[in-house]
Amino acid sequence: MVGVEVKQAIKTRSDILLAVASVTFKEWGAYRSHSMVSIFVGPVFFVVQYFIWTAVFAGGGMPGMELDEVIRYFAATALIGYLVMDFADWNLSMLVRTGKFLTFSLRPPNHSFFALSQKVGHRILGFLAEFLPCYLIFMFVFGIDMRPTYIGWVLVSVALAFLMNFYVNYSIGLVSFWVVQSGGIRRVYSLFGGIFSGALIPLVFFPQSLQWVQFFLPFQYTSFVPAMVFLGRYELGGIEMSIPAIVGIQAIAVLVAFAFCELLNSFAMKKFTAVGA
């Protein structure tokens, strides 16, 4: 009997996820021009990085990565960015600030699951309208070898990066229940995330003390780890790990982020009902 109830609950949540993702896909699909414009962002960013790092390595290079690895690394981070991009913090903050969150508190499912379902639909559109065109540009225009070393582990790592980005951003959005305007916190996180995720500079080029710190922060698990899994090797802070090992650590980090998000969400719901909403 319990098994039947569990299966029914899973089916119900799966149906909700597919329904919300489908609606979100269609809704954002009506604004395809926005996605089409963002196609140029990845390649332009890559070209800038290409010229910068070509100049750096022409002057003697840097320890930790070869030039061809750096080029493939930045191509991978650009593509991964399209798959894990998230706006849950901004969206939740807007709902709280305008009072529209009340409608989500009165009906199932809880908003965090609804927001995750929205992100699934939004990023499926991103995969078709942003990821695939840029992948082809990198492969056939820039001539970069975009074949991952271990495609299965890359898929798992990108999925974990997808979840990590969502849970961290949703946690930031939950702060709106206390401060209403969480824009400042979002900007600070975005600043540190841009630096320490590895999207701007590979983390192996940081001082070793800062590399060690990254194991205890969420940033590297959203960009650097999946990019290094794509390259087929991982090293940080002088520690070399096998691909299964670092993906396992990434999974643990996601579980911690999920647990923290759920805990903060429970406090936020108490805060929300406590003010009479």
Short mmCIF file of C-alpha atoms in Angstrom, two decimals:
data_model
loop_
_atom_site.label_atom_id
_atom_site.label_comp_id
_atom_site.label_asym_id
_atom_site.label_seq_id
_atom_site.Cartn_x
_atom_site.Cartn_y
_atom_site.Cartn_z
CA MET A 1 0.00 0.00 0.00
CA VAL A 2 2.81 2.38 0.92
CA GLY A 3 4.61 1.51 -2.31
CA VAL A 4 1.49 2.37 -4.33
CA GLU A 5 1.16 5.74 -2.56
CA VAL A 6 4.82 6.55 -3.20
CA LYS A 7 4.46 5.67 -6.89
CA GLN A 8 1.34 7.81 -7.13
CA ALA A 9 3.09 10.73 -5.45
CA ILE A 10 6.04 10.44 -7.83
CA LYS A 11 3.68 10.27 -10.82
CA THR A 12 1.78 13.33 -9.61
CA ARG A 13 4.93 15.39 -9.19
CA SER A 14 6.22 14.18 -12.55
CA ASP A 15 2.96 15.24 -14.20
CA ILE A 16 3.18 18.66 -12.53
CA LEU A 17 6.82 19.10 -13.59
CA LEU A 18 6.04 18.20 -17.21
CA ALA A 19 2.96 20.44 -17.29
CA VAL A 20 4.72 23.48 -15.80
CA ALA A 21 7.83 22.92 -17.94
CA SER A 22 5.67 22.66 -21.06
CA VAL A 23 3.77 25.88 -20.30
CA THR A 24 7.02 27.71 -19.51
CA PHE A 25 8.59 26.45 -22.75
CA LYS A 26 5.63 27.74 -24.76
CA GLU A 27 5.49 31.04 -22.86
CA TRP A 28 9.17 31.85 -23.34
CA GLY A 29 9.08 30.42 -26.85
CA ALA A 30 6.90 33.38 -27.78
CA TYR A 31 9.95 35.57 -27.10
CA ARG A 32 12.41 33.63 -29.24
CA SER A 33 14.17 36.81 -30.33
CA HIS A 34 15.54 37.16 -26.79
CA SER A 35 17.13 33.73 -27.03
CA MET A 36 18.38 34.44 -30.54
CA VAL A 37 20.19 37.56 -29.35
CA SER A 38 21.86 35.62 -26.53
CA ILE A 39 23.33 33.22 -29.12
CA PHE A 40 25.91 35.89 -29.89
CA VAL A 41 26.92 36.35 -26.24
CA GLY A 42 28.68 33.00 -25.88
CA PRO A 43 30.75 33.22 -29.08
CA VAL A 44 31.69 36.87 -28.49
CA PHE A 45 32.76 36.09 -24.92
CA PHE A 46 34.74 33.14 -26.21
CA VAL A 47 36.52 35.23 -28.88
CA VAL A 48 37.53 37.77 -26.22
CA GLN A 49 38.87 34.99 -23.99
CA TYR A 50 40.64 33.42 -26.97
CA PHE A 51 42.64 36.58 -27.74
CA ILE A 52 43.41 37.22 -24.05
CA TRP A 53 44.70 33.74 -23.31
CA THR A 54 46.52 33.38 -26.63
CA ALA A 55 48.44 36.52 -25.69
CA VAL A 56 49.08 35.20 -22.17
CA PHE A 57 50.47 31.90 -23.40
CA ALA A 58 52.50 33.63 -26.10
CA GLY A 59 54.33 35.37 -23.26
CA GLY A 60 55.28 32.10 -21.59
CA GLY A 61 52.02 30.47 -20.53
CA MET A 62 50.78 29.51 -17.09
CA PRO A 63 51.08 26.33 -15.02
CA GLY A 64 48.04 24.10 -14.68
CA MET A 65 46.61 24.08 -18.21
CA GLU A 66 47.82 24.13 -21.80
CA LEU A 67 46.49 26.67 -24.31
CA ASP A 68 44.36 24.12 -26.19
CA GLU A 69 42.80 23.05 -22.88
CA VAL A 70 42.03 26.66 -21.97
CA ILE A 71 40.35 27.22 -25.34
CA ARG A 72 38.18 24.10 -24.96
CA TYR A 73 37.54 25.02 -21.31
CA PHE A 74 36.06 28.43 -22.18
CA ALA A 75 34.01 26.97 -25.01
CA ALA A 76 32.62 24.44 -22.52
CA THR A 77 31.86 27.06 -19.84
CA ALA A 78 29.99 29.17 -22.40
CA LEU A 79 27.82 26.21 -23.39
CA ILE A 80 27.30 25.07 -19.80
CA GLY A 81 26.15 28.59 -18.94
CA TYR A 82 23.26 28.23 -21.37
CA LEU A 83 22.14 25.00 -19.68
CA VAL A 84 22.35 26.06 -16.02
CA MET A 85 21.30 29.72 -16.26
CA ASP A 86 18.82 30.56 -13.51
CA PHE A 87 16.60 33.46 -12.45
CA ALA A 88 14.83 31.87 -9.45
CA ASP A 89 16.20 34.49 -7.05
CA TRP A 90 14.87 37.44 -9.07
CA ASN A 91 11.52 35.76 -9.73
CA LEU A 92 10.92 34.81 -6.09
CA SER A 93 11.95 38.27 -4.89
CA MET A 94 9.47 39.83 -7.31
CA LEU A 95 6.64 37.57 -6.13
CA VAL A 96 7.31 38.41 -2.47
CA ARG A 97 7.67 42.14 -3.12
CA THR A 98 4.43 42.36 -5.11
CA GLY A 99 2.45 40.03 -2.82
CA LYS A 100 1.80 37.55 -5.63
CA PHE A 101 3.52 34.80 -3.65
CA LEU A 102 0.30 34.46 -1.64
CA THR A 103 -1.34 32.50 -4.47
CA PHE A 104 1.45 29.91 -4.33
CA SER A 105 1.12 29.51 -0.57
CA LEU A 106 -2.53 28.56 -0.93
CA ARG A 107 -2.17 25.75 -3.44
CA PRO A 108 0.04 22.76 -4.15
CA PRO A 109 2.75 22.16 -5.13
CA ASN A 110 5.12 24.25 -3.04
CA HIS A 111 6.68 27.12 -4.93
CA SER A 112 10.23 25.74 -4.91
CA PHE A 113 9.13 22.71 -6.94
CA PHE A 114 7.06 24.94 -9.22
CA ALA A 115 10.09 27.20 -9.78
CA LEU A 116 12.31 24.19 -10.51
CA SER A 117 9.76 22.96 -13.05
CA GLN A 118 9.77 26.39 -14.66
CA LYS A 119 13.53 26.26 -14.94
CA VAL A 120 13.36 22.86 -16.65
CA GLY A 121 11.06 24.25 -19.34
CA HIS A 122 13.08 27.44 -19.69
CA ARG A 123 16.37 25.58 -20.12
CA ILE A 124 14.91 23.09 -22.60
CA LEU A 125 14.18 26.13 -24.72
CA GLY A 126 17.71 27.35 -23.99
CA PHE A 127 19.11 24.02 -25.14
CA LEU A 128 17.33 24.27 -28.49
CA ALA A 129 17.64 28.02 -29.14
CA GLU A 130 21.01 28.78 -27.51
CA PHE A 131 23.10 25.70 -26.73
CA LEU A 132 22.76 23.83 -30.04
CA PRO A 133 23.47 26.84 -32.32
CA CYS A 134 26.53 27.82 -30.24
CA TYR A 135 27.75 24.23 -30.14
CA LEU A 136 27.67 24.14 -33.93
CA ILE A 137 29.42 27.53 -34.12
CA PHE A 138 32.23 26.33 -31.85
CA MET A 139 32.57 23.06 -33.77
CA PHE A 140 32.35 24.21 -37.39
CA VAL A 141 33.17 27.95 -37.35
CA PHE A 142 35.91 28.02 -34.70
CA GLY A 143 37.02 24.42 -35.34
CA ILE A 144 37.12 23.45 -31.65
CA ASP A 145 36.91 19.81 -30.64
CA MET A 146 33.77 19.82 -28.49
CA ARG A 147 33.63 16.07 -27.98
CA PRO A 148 33.67 15.37 -24.22
CA THR A 149 36.06 12.76 -22.87
CA TYR A 150 33.34 11.06 -20.79
CA ILE A 151 29.93 12.11 -22.13
CA GLY A 152 28.00 10.21 -19.44
CA TRP A 153 29.83 11.95 -16.58
CA VAL A 154 29.45 15.30 -18.34
CA LEU A 155 25.68 14.86 -18.48
CA VAL A 156 25.57 13.98 -14.77
CA SER A 157 27.83 16.88 -13.81
CA VAL A 158 25.86 19.42 -15.86
CA ALA A 159 22.60 18.15 -14.31
CA LEU A 160 24.12 18.61 -10.84
CA ALA A 161 25.35 22.11 -11.81
CA PHE A 162 21.79 22.85 -12.97
CA LEU A 163 20.42 21.87 -9.54
CA MET A 164 23.18 23.62 -7.60
CA ASN A 165 22.57 26.90 -9.41
CA PHE A 166 18.84 26.63 -8.75
CA TYR A 167 19.03 25.80 -5.04
CA VAL A 168 21.59 28.52 -4.31
CA ASN A 169 19.66 31.15 -6.26
CA TYR A 170 16.35 30.10 -4.72
CA SER A 171 17.92 30.39 -1.26
CA ILE A 172 18.99 33.93 -2.10
CA GLY A 173 15.45 34.67 -3.25
CA LEU A 174 14.10 33.38 0.08
CA VAL A 175 16.00 36.15 1.86
CA SER A 176 13.31 38.46 0.45
CA PHE A 177 10.98 37.26 3.20
CA TRP A 178 13.19 39.14 5.67
CA VAL A 179 14.67 42.04 3.71
CA VAL A 180 12.04 42.41 0.90
CA GLN A 181 14.66 43.82 -1.49
CA SER A 182 17.32 41.15 -2.04
CA GLY A 183 18.82 42.84 -5.08
CA GLY A 184 22.00 43.78 -3.25
CA ILE A 185 22.56 40.22 -2.07
CA ARG A 186 21.94 38.92 -5.58
CA ARG A 187 24.49 41.33 -7.04
CA VAL A 188 27.12 40.40 -4.46
CA TYR A 189 26.59 36.69 -5.11
CA SER A 190 26.70 37.30 -8.86
CA LEU A 191 30.02 39.12 -8.46
CA PHE A 192 31.62 36.36 -6.40
CA GLY A 193 30.02 33.70 -8.58
CA GLY A 194 31.48 35.23 -11.73
CA ILE A 195 34.95 35.22 -10.19
CA PHE A 196 35.01 31.97 -8.26
CA SER A 197 32.85 29.76 -10.49
CA GLY A 198 35.68 29.57 -13.00
CA ALA A 199 33.63 31.22 -15.75
CA LEU A 200 36.05 34.15 -16.08
CA ILE A 201 39.34 32.56 -15.00
CA PRO A 202 40.05 28.83 -14.54
CA LEU A 203 40.40 28.21 -10.82
CA VAL A 204 43.75 26.44 -11.29
CA PHE A 205 45.27 29.87 -11.96
CA PHE A 206 44.22 31.17 -8.52
CA PRO A 207 46.57 31.10 -5.49
CA GLN A 208 46.48 27.65 -3.92
CA SER A 209 44.93 28.97 -0.69
CA LEU A 210 41.94 30.27 -2.67
CA GLN A 211 41.73 27.01 -4.59
CA TRP A 212 41.35 25.11 -1.31
CA VAL A 213 38.51 27.38 -0.22
CA GLN A 214 36.52 26.53 -3.35
CA PHE A 215 35.86 22.99 -2.09
CA PHE A 216 33.63 24.48 0.64
CA LEU A 217 31.83 27.06 -1.51
CA PRO A 218 29.11 26.41 -4.12
CA PHE A 219 30.72 28.37 -6.95
CA GLN A 220 33.00 25.80 -8.61
CA TYR A 221 30.22 23.22 -8.77
CA THR A 222 28.20 25.36 -11.21
CA SER A 223 30.85 25.88 -13.89
CA PHE A 224 34.44 24.81 -13.17
CA VAL A 225 33.66 21.20 -12.22
CA PRO A 226 31.45 20.38 -15.24
CA ALA A 227 33.97 22.12 -17.55
CA MET A 228 36.85 20.06 -16.14
CA VAL A 229 34.74 16.89 -16.38
CA PHE A 230 34.26 17.83 -20.03
CA LEU A 231 38.05 18.01 -20.41
CA GLY A 232 38.36 14.61 -18.74
CA ARG A 233 40.57 15.56 -15.78
CA TYR A 234 40.23 17.44 -12.52
CA GLU A 235 42.81 19.16 -10.34
CA LEU A 236 42.42 21.93 -7.78
CA GLY A 237 44.48 23.00 -4.79
CA GLY A 238 47.19 20.53 -5.76
CA ILE A 239 44.71 17.65 -5.50
CA GLU A 240 44.04 15.43 -8.50
CA MET A 241 40.79 13.49 -8.51
CA SER A 242 39.22 10.96 -10.81
CA ILE A 243 36.12 12.12 -12.66
CA PRO A 244 33.76 9.85 -10.64
CA ALA A 245 35.26 11.19 -7.39
CA ILE A 246 34.77 14.89 -8.19
CA VAL A 247 31.27 14.27 -9.56
CA GLY A 248 30.51 12.44 -6.30
CA ILE A 249 31.72 15.46 -4.31
CA GLN A 250 29.62 17.68 -6.55
CA ALA A 251 26.57 15.52 -5.77
CA ILE A 252 27.23 15.86 -2.03
CA ALA A 253 27.52 19.64 -2.44
CA VAL A 254 24.15 19.69 -4.23
CA LEU A 255 22.55 17.69 -1.41
CA VAL A 256 23.91 20.19 1.12
CA ALA A 257 22.56 23.08 -0.97
CA PHE A 258 19.18 21.33 -1.22
CA ALA A 259 19.01 20.71 2.54
CA PHE A 260 19.94 24.34 3.29
CA CYS A 261 17.34 25.59 0.79
CA GLU A 262 14.61 23.43 2.33
CA LEU A 263 15.54 24.56 5.85
CA LEU A 264 15.54 28.21 4.85
CA ASN A 265 12.26 27.68 3.00
CA SER A 266 10.61 26.28 6.14
CA PHE A 267 11.72 29.33 8.13
CA ALA A 268 10.54 31.63 5.35
CA MET A 269 7.06 30.06 5.30
CA LYS A 270 6.76 30.59 9.05
CA LYS A 271 7.86 34.16 8.57
CA PHE A 272 5.34 34.61 5.77
CA THR A 273 2.38 33.30 7.76
CA ALA A 274 3.54 35.11 10.91
CA VAL A 275 2.90 38.51 9.35
CA GLY A 276 -0.72 37.63 8.63
CA ALA A 277 -0.51 36.96 4.89
#
